[in-house]
PDB file of C-alpha atoms in Angstrom:
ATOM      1  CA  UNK S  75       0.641  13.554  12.402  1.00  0.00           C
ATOM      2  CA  UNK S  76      -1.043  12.456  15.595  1.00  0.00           C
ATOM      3  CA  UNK S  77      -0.333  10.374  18.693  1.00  0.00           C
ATOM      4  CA  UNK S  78      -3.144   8.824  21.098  1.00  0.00           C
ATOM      5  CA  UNK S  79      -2.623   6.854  23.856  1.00  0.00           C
ATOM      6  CA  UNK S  80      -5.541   5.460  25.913  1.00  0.00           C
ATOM      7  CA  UNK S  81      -5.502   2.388  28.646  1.00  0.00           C
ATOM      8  CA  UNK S  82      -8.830   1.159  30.798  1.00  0.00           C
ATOM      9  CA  UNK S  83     -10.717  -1.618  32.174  1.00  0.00           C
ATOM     10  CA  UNK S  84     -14.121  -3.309  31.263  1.00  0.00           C
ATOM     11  CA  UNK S  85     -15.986  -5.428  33.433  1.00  0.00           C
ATOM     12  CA  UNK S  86     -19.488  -7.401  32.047  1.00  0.00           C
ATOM     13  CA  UNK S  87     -20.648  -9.186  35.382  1.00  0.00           C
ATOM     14  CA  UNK S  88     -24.486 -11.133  35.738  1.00  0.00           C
ATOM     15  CA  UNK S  89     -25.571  -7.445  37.328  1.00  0.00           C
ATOM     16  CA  UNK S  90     -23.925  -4.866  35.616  1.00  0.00           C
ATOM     17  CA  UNK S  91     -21.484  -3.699  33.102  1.00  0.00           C
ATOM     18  CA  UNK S  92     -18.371  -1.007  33.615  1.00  0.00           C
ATOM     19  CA  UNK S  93     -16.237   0.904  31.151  1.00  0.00           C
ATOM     20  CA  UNK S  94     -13.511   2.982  32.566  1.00  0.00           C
ATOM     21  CA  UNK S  95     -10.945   4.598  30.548  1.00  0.00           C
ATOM     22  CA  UNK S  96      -8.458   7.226  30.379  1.00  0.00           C
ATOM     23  CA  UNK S  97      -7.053   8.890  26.498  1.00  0.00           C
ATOM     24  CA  UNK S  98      -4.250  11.188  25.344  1.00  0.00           C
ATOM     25  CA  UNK S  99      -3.750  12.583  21.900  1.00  0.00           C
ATOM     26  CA  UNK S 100      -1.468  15.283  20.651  1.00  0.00           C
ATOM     27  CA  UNK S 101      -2.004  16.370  17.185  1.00  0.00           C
ATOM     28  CA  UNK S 102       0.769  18.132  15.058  1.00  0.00           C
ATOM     29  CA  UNK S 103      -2.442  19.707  12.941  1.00  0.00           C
ATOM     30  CA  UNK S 104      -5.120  19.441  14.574  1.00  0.00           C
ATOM     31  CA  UNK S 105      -8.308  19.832  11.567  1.00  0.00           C
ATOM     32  CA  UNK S 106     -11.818  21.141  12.408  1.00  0.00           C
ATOM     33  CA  UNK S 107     -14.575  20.578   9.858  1.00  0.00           C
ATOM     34  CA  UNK S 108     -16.817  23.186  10.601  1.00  0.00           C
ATOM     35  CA  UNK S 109     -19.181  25.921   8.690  1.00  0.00           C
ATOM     36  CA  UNK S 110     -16.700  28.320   9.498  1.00  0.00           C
ATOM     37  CA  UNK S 111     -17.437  32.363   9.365  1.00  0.00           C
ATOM     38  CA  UNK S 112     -14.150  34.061   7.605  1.00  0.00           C
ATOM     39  CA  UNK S 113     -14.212  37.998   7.503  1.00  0.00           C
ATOM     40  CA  UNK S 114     -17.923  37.703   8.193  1.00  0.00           C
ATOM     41  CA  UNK S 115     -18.630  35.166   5.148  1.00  0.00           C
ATOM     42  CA  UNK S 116     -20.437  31.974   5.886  1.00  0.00           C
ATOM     43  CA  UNK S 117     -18.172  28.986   4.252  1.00  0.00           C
ATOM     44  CA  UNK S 118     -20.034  26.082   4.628  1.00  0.00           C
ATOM     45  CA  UNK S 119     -18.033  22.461   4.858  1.00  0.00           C
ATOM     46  CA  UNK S 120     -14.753  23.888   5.664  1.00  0.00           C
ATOM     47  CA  UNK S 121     -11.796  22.225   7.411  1.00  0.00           C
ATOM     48  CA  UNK S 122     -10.026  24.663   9.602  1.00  0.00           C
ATOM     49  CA  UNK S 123      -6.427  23.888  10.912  1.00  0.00           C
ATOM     50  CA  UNK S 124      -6.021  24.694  14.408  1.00  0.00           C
ATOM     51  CA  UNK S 125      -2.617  23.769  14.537  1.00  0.00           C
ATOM     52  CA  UNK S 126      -0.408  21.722  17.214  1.00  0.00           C
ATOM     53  CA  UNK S 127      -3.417  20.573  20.108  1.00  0.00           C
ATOM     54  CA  UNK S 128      -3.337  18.380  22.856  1.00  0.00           C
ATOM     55  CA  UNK S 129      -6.064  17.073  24.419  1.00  0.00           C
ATOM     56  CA  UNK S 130      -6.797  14.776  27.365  1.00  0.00           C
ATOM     57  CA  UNK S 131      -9.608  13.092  29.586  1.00  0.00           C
ATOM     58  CA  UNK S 132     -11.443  10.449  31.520  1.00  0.00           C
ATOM     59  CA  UNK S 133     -14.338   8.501  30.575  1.00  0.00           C
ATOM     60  CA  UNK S 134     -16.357   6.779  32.778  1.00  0.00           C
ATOM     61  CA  UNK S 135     -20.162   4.441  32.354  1.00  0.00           C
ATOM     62  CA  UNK S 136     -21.872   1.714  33.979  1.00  0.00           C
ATOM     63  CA  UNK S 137     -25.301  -0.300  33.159  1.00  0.00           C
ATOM     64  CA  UNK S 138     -27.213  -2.838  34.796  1.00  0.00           C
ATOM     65  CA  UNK S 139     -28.987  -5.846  33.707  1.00  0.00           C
ATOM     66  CA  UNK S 140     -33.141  -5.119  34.727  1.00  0.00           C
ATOM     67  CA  UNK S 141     -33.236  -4.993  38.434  1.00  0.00           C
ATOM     68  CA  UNK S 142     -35.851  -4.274  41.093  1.00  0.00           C
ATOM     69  CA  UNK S 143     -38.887  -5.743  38.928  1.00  0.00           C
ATOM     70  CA  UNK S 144     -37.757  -4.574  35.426  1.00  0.00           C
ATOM     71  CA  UNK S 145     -35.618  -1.315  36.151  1.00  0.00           C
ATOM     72  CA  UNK S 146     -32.543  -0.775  34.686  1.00  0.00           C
ATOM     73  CA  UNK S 147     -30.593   2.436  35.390  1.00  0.00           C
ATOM     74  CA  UNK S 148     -27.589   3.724  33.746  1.00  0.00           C
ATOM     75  CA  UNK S 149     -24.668   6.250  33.891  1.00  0.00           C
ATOM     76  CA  UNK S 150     -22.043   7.574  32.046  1.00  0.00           C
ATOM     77  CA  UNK S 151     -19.923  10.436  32.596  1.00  0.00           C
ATOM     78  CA  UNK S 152     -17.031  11.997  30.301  1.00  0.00           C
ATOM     79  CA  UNK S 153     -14.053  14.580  31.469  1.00  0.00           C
ATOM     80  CA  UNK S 154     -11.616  16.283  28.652  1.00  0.00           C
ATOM     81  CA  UNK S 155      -9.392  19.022  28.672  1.00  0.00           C
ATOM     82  CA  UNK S 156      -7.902  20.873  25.599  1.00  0.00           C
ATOM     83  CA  UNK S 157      -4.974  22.652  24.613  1.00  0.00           C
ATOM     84  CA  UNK S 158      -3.676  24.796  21.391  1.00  0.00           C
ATOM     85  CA  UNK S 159      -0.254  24.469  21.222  1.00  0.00           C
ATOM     86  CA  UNK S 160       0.496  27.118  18.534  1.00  0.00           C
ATOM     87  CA  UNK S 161      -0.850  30.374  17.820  1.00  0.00           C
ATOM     88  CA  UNK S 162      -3.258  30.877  14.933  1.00  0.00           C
ATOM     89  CA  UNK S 163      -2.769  33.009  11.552  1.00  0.00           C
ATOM     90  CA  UNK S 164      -5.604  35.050  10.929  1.00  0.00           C
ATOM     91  CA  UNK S 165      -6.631  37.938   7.928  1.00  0.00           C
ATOM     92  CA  UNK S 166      -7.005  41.751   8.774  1.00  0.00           C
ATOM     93  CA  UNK S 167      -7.632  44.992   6.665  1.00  0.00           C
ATOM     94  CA  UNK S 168      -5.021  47.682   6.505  1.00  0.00           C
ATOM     95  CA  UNK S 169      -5.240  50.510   4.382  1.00  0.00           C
ATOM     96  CA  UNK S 170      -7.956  48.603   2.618  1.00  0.00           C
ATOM     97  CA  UNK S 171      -5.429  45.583   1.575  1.00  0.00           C
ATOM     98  CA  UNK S 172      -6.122  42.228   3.040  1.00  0.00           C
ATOM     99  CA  UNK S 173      -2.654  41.314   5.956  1.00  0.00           C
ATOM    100  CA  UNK S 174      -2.128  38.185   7.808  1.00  0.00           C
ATOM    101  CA  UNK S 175      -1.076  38.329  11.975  1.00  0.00           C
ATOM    102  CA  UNK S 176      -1.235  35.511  14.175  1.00  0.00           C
ATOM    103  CA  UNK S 177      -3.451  35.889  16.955  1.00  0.00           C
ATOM    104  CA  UNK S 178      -2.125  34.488  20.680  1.00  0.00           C
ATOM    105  CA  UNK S 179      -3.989  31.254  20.900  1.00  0.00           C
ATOM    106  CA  UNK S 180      -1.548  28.955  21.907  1.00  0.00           C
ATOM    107  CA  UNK S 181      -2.618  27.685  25.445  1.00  0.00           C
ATOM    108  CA  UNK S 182      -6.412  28.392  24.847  1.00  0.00           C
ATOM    109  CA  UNK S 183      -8.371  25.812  24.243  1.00  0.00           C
ATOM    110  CA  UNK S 184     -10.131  24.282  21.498  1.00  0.00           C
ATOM    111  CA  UNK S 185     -13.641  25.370  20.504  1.00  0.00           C
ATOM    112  CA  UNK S 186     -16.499  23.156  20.939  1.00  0.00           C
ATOM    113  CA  UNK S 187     -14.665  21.109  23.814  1.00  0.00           C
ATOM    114  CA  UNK S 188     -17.316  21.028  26.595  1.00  0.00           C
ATOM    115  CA  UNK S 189     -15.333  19.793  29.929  1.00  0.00           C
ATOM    116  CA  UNK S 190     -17.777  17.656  31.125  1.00  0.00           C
ATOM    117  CA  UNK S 191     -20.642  15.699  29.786  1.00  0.00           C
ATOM    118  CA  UNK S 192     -22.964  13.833  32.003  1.00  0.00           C
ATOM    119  CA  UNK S 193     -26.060  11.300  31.339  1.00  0.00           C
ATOM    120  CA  UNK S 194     -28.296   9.319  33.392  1.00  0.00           C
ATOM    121  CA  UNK S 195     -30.675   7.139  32.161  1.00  0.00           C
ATOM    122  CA  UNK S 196     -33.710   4.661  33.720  1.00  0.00           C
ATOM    123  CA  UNK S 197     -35.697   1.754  31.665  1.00  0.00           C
ATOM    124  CA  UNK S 198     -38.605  -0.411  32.645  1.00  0.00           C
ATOM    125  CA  UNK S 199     -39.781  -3.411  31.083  1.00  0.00           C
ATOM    126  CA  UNK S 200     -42.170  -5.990  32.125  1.00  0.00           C
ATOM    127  CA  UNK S 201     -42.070  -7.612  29.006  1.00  0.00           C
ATOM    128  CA  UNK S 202     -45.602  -5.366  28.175  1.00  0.00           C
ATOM    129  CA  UNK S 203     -44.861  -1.815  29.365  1.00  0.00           C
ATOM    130  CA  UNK S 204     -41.327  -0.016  28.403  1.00  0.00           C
ATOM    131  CA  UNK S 205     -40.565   3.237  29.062  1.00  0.00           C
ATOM    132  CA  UNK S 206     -37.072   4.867  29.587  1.00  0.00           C
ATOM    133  CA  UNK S 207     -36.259   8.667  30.863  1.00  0.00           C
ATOM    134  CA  UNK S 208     -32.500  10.146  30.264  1.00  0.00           C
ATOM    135  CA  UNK S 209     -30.926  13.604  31.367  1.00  0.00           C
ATOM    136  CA  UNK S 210     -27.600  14.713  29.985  1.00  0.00           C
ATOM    137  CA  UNK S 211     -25.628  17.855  30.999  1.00  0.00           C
ATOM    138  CA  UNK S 212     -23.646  19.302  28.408  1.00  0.00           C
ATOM    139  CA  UNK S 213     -20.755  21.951  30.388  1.00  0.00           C
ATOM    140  CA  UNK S 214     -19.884  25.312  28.872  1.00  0.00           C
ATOM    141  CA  UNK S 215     -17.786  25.352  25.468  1.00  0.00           C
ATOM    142  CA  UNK S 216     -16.156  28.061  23.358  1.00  0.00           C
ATOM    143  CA  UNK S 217     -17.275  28.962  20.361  1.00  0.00           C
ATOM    144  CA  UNK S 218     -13.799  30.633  19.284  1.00  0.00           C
ATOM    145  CA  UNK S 219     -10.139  29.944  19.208  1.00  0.00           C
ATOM    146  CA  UNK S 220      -9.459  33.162  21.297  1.00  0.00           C
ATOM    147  CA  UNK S 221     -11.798  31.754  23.905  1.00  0.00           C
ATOM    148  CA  UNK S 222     -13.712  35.183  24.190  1.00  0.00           C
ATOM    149  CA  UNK S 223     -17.146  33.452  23.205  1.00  0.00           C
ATOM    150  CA  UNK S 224     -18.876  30.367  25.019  1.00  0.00           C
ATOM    151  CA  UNK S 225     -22.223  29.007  25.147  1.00  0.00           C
ATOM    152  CA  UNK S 226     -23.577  28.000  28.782  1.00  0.00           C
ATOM    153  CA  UNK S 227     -24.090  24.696  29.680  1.00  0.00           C
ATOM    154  CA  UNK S 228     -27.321  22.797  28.942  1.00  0.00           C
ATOM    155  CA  UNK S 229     -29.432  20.045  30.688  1.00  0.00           C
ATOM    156  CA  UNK S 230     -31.570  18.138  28.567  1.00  0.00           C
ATOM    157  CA  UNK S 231     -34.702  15.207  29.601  1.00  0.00           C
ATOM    158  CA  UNK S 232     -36.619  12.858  27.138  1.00  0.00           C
ATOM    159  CA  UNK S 233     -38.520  10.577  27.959  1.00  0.00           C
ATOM    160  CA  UNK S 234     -40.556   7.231  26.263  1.00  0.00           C
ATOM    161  CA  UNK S 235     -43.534   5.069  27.744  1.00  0.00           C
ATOM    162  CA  UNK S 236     -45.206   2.159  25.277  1.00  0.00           C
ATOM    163  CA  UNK S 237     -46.725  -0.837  25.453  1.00  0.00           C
ATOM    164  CA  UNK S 238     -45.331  -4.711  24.247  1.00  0.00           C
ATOM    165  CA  UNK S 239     -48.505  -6.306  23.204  1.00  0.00           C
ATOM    166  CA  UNK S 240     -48.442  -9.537  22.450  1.00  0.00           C
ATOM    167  CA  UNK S 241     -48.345 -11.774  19.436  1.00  0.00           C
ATOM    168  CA  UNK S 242     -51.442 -10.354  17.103  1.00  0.00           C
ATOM    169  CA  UNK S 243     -52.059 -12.413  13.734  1.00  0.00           C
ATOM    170  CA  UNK S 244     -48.821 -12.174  11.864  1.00  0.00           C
ATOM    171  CA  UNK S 245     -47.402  -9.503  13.404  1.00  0.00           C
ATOM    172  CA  UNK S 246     -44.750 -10.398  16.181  1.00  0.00           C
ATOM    173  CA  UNK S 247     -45.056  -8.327  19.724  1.00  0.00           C
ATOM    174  CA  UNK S 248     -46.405  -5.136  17.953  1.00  0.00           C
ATOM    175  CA  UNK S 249     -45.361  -2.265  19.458  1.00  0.00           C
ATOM    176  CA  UNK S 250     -47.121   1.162  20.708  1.00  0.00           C
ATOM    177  CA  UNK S 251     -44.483   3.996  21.626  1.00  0.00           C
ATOM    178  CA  UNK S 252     -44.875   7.532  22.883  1.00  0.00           C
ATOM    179  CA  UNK S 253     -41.735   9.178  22.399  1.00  0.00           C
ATOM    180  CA  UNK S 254     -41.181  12.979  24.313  1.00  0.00           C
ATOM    181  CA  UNK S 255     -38.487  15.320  23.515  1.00  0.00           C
ATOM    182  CA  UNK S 256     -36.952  18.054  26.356  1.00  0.00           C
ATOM    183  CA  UNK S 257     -39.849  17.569  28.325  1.00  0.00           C
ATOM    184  CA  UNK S 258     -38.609  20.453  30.397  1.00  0.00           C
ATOM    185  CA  UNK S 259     -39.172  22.502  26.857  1.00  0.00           C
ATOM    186  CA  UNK S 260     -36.104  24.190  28.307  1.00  0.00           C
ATOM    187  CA  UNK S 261     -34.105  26.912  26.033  1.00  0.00           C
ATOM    188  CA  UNK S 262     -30.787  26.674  25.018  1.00  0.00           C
ATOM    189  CA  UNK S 263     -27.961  26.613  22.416  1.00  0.00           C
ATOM    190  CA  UNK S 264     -26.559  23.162  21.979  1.00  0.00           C
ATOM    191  CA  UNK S 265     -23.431  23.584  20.038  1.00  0.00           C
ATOM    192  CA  UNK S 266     -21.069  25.527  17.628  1.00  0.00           C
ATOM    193  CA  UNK S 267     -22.487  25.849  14.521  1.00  0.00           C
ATOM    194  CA  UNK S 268     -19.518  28.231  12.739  1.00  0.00           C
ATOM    195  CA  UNK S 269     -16.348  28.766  14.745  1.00  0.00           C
ATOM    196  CA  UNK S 270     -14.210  32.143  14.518  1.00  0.00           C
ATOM    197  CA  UNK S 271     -11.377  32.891  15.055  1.00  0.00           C
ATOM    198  CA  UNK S 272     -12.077  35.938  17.786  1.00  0.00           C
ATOM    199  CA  UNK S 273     -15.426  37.463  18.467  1.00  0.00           C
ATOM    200  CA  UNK S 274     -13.531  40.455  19.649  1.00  0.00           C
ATOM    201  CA  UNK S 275     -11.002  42.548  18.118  1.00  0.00           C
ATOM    202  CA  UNK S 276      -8.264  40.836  19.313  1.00  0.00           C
ATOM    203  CA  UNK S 277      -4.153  42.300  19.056  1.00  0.00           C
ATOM    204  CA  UNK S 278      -1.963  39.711  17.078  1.00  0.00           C
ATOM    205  CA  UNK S 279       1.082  38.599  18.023  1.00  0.00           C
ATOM    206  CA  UNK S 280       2.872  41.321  15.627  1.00  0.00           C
ATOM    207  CA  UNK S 281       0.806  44.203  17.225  1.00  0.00           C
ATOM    208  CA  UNK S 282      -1.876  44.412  14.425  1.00  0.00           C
ATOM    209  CA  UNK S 283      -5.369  44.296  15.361  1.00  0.00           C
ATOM    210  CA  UNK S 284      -8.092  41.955  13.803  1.00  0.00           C
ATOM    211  CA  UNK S 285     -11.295  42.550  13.836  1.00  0.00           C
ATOM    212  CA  UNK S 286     -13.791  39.674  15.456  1.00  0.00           C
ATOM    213  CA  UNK S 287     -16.434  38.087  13.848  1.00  0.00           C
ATOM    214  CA  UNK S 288     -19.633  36.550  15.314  1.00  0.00           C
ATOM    215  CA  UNK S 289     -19.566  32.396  15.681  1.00  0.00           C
ATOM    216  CA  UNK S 290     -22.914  31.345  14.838  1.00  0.00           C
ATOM    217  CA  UNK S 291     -25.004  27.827  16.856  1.00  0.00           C
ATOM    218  CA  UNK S 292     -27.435  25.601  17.073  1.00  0.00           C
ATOM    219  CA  UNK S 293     -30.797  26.078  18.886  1.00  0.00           C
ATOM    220  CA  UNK S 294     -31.678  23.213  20.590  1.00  0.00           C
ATOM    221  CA  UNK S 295     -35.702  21.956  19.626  1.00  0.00           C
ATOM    222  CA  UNK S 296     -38.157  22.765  21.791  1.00  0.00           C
ATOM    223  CA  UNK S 297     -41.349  20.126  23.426  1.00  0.00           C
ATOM    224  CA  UNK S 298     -42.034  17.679  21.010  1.00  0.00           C
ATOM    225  CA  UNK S 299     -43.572  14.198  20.658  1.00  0.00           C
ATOM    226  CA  UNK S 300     -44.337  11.355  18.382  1.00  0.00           C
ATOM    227  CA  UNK S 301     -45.939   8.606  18.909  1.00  0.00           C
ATOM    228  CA  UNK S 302     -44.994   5.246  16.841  1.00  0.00           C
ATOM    229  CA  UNK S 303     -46.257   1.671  16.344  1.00  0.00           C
ATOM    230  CA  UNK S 304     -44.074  -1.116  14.875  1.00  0.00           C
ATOM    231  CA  UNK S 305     -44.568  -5.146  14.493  1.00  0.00           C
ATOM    232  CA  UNK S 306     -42.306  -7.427  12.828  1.00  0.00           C
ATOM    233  CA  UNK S 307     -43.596 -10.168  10.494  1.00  0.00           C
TER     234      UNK S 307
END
């Protein structure tokens, strides 16, 4: 069973656009597909249930129509907070038989749950050259449901520039487009591949200990480009 709640505003005006909004949930079992790592076994496609979760936030974007000769910036902006609610069961080895504790979860939060996410954006067309560059921060996140792994937070640019030519034949405003990818070639990990339970040996709520497993990620791509044309017909 789950509850959300959410109430905002939206304004579409002859300059710019606004979306403002505010969301609740609470989720008796919360589910989490994931390629979840159980007693150090890759399981891929697996739904994990985190149990009762709450979760709460704020987003936030605006967008203009072109401005100043063909610009158009944009912004958008998301807040959320998580919250387990109950603590979660997890296996451990004693005496070389296979025991179940529940590890003390309940008020951590929920992996893969950045806080913030941010975006800016900038286009330009004069009806023959386009281009567009966007940023987006991506805030620390937890890669476990005891909270004792995170990944940092990430900032990442692309870019486009092209050219709108005109009318060639029968093809309709062809279209020449250099696309760039993290320009900044920065380095990071981008998100939670396989979620654990505890990356540490961790004490359960009975006093046992279980042993922590490693989460595993993705690595974001490094520089890249490629370069299209299109037409229509």
């Amino acid at each position: 069973r789950s509850v959300t709640l959410e109430v905002g505003h939206r304004y579409q005006g002859p300059l710019f656009a606004t979306s403002l909004s505010l969301y609740t949930s609470h989720y008796d079992n919360h589910q989490i597909s994931t390629n979840a790592i159980i007693n150090g076994v890759v399981e891929n496609g697996v739904t994990v249930n985190a149990g009762s979760a709450d979760l709460w936030g704020v987003a936030f974007e605006v967008g203009t129509r072109p401005l100043w000769g063909g610009f158009r910036p944009y912004f958008s902006a998301n807040y959320l907070q998580t919250r387990i609610g109950t603590n979660l069961q997890s296996d451990y080895i004693a005496g070389g038989l296979p025991n179940s504790d529940a590890l003390p979860t309940k008020g951590k939060e929920l992996p893969g749950s950045p806080h913030s996410t941010l975006a800016l954006g900038l286009d330009y067309d004069n009806g023959h050259i386009i281009g567009n560059v966007a940023a987006k921060y991506t805030d620390k996140q937890y890669s476990t449901f005891m909270n004792d792994e995170s990944i940092g937070a990430f900032t990442r640019v692309d870019a486009m520039i092209g050219y709108r030519f005109d009318d060639i034949g029968f093809g309709k405003k062809p279209e020449l487009r250099l696309n760039l990818y993290n320009i900044f070639n920065s380095k990071a990990l981008t998100g939670v591949s396989g979620i654990t339970s505890n990356a540490l040996a961790a004490v359960g709520v009975n006093g046992h200990t279980v042993a922590g497993s490693a989460p595993s990620y993705y690595l974001g791509q490094g520089f890249s480009a490629i370069a299209t044309f299109s037409t229509a017909f």
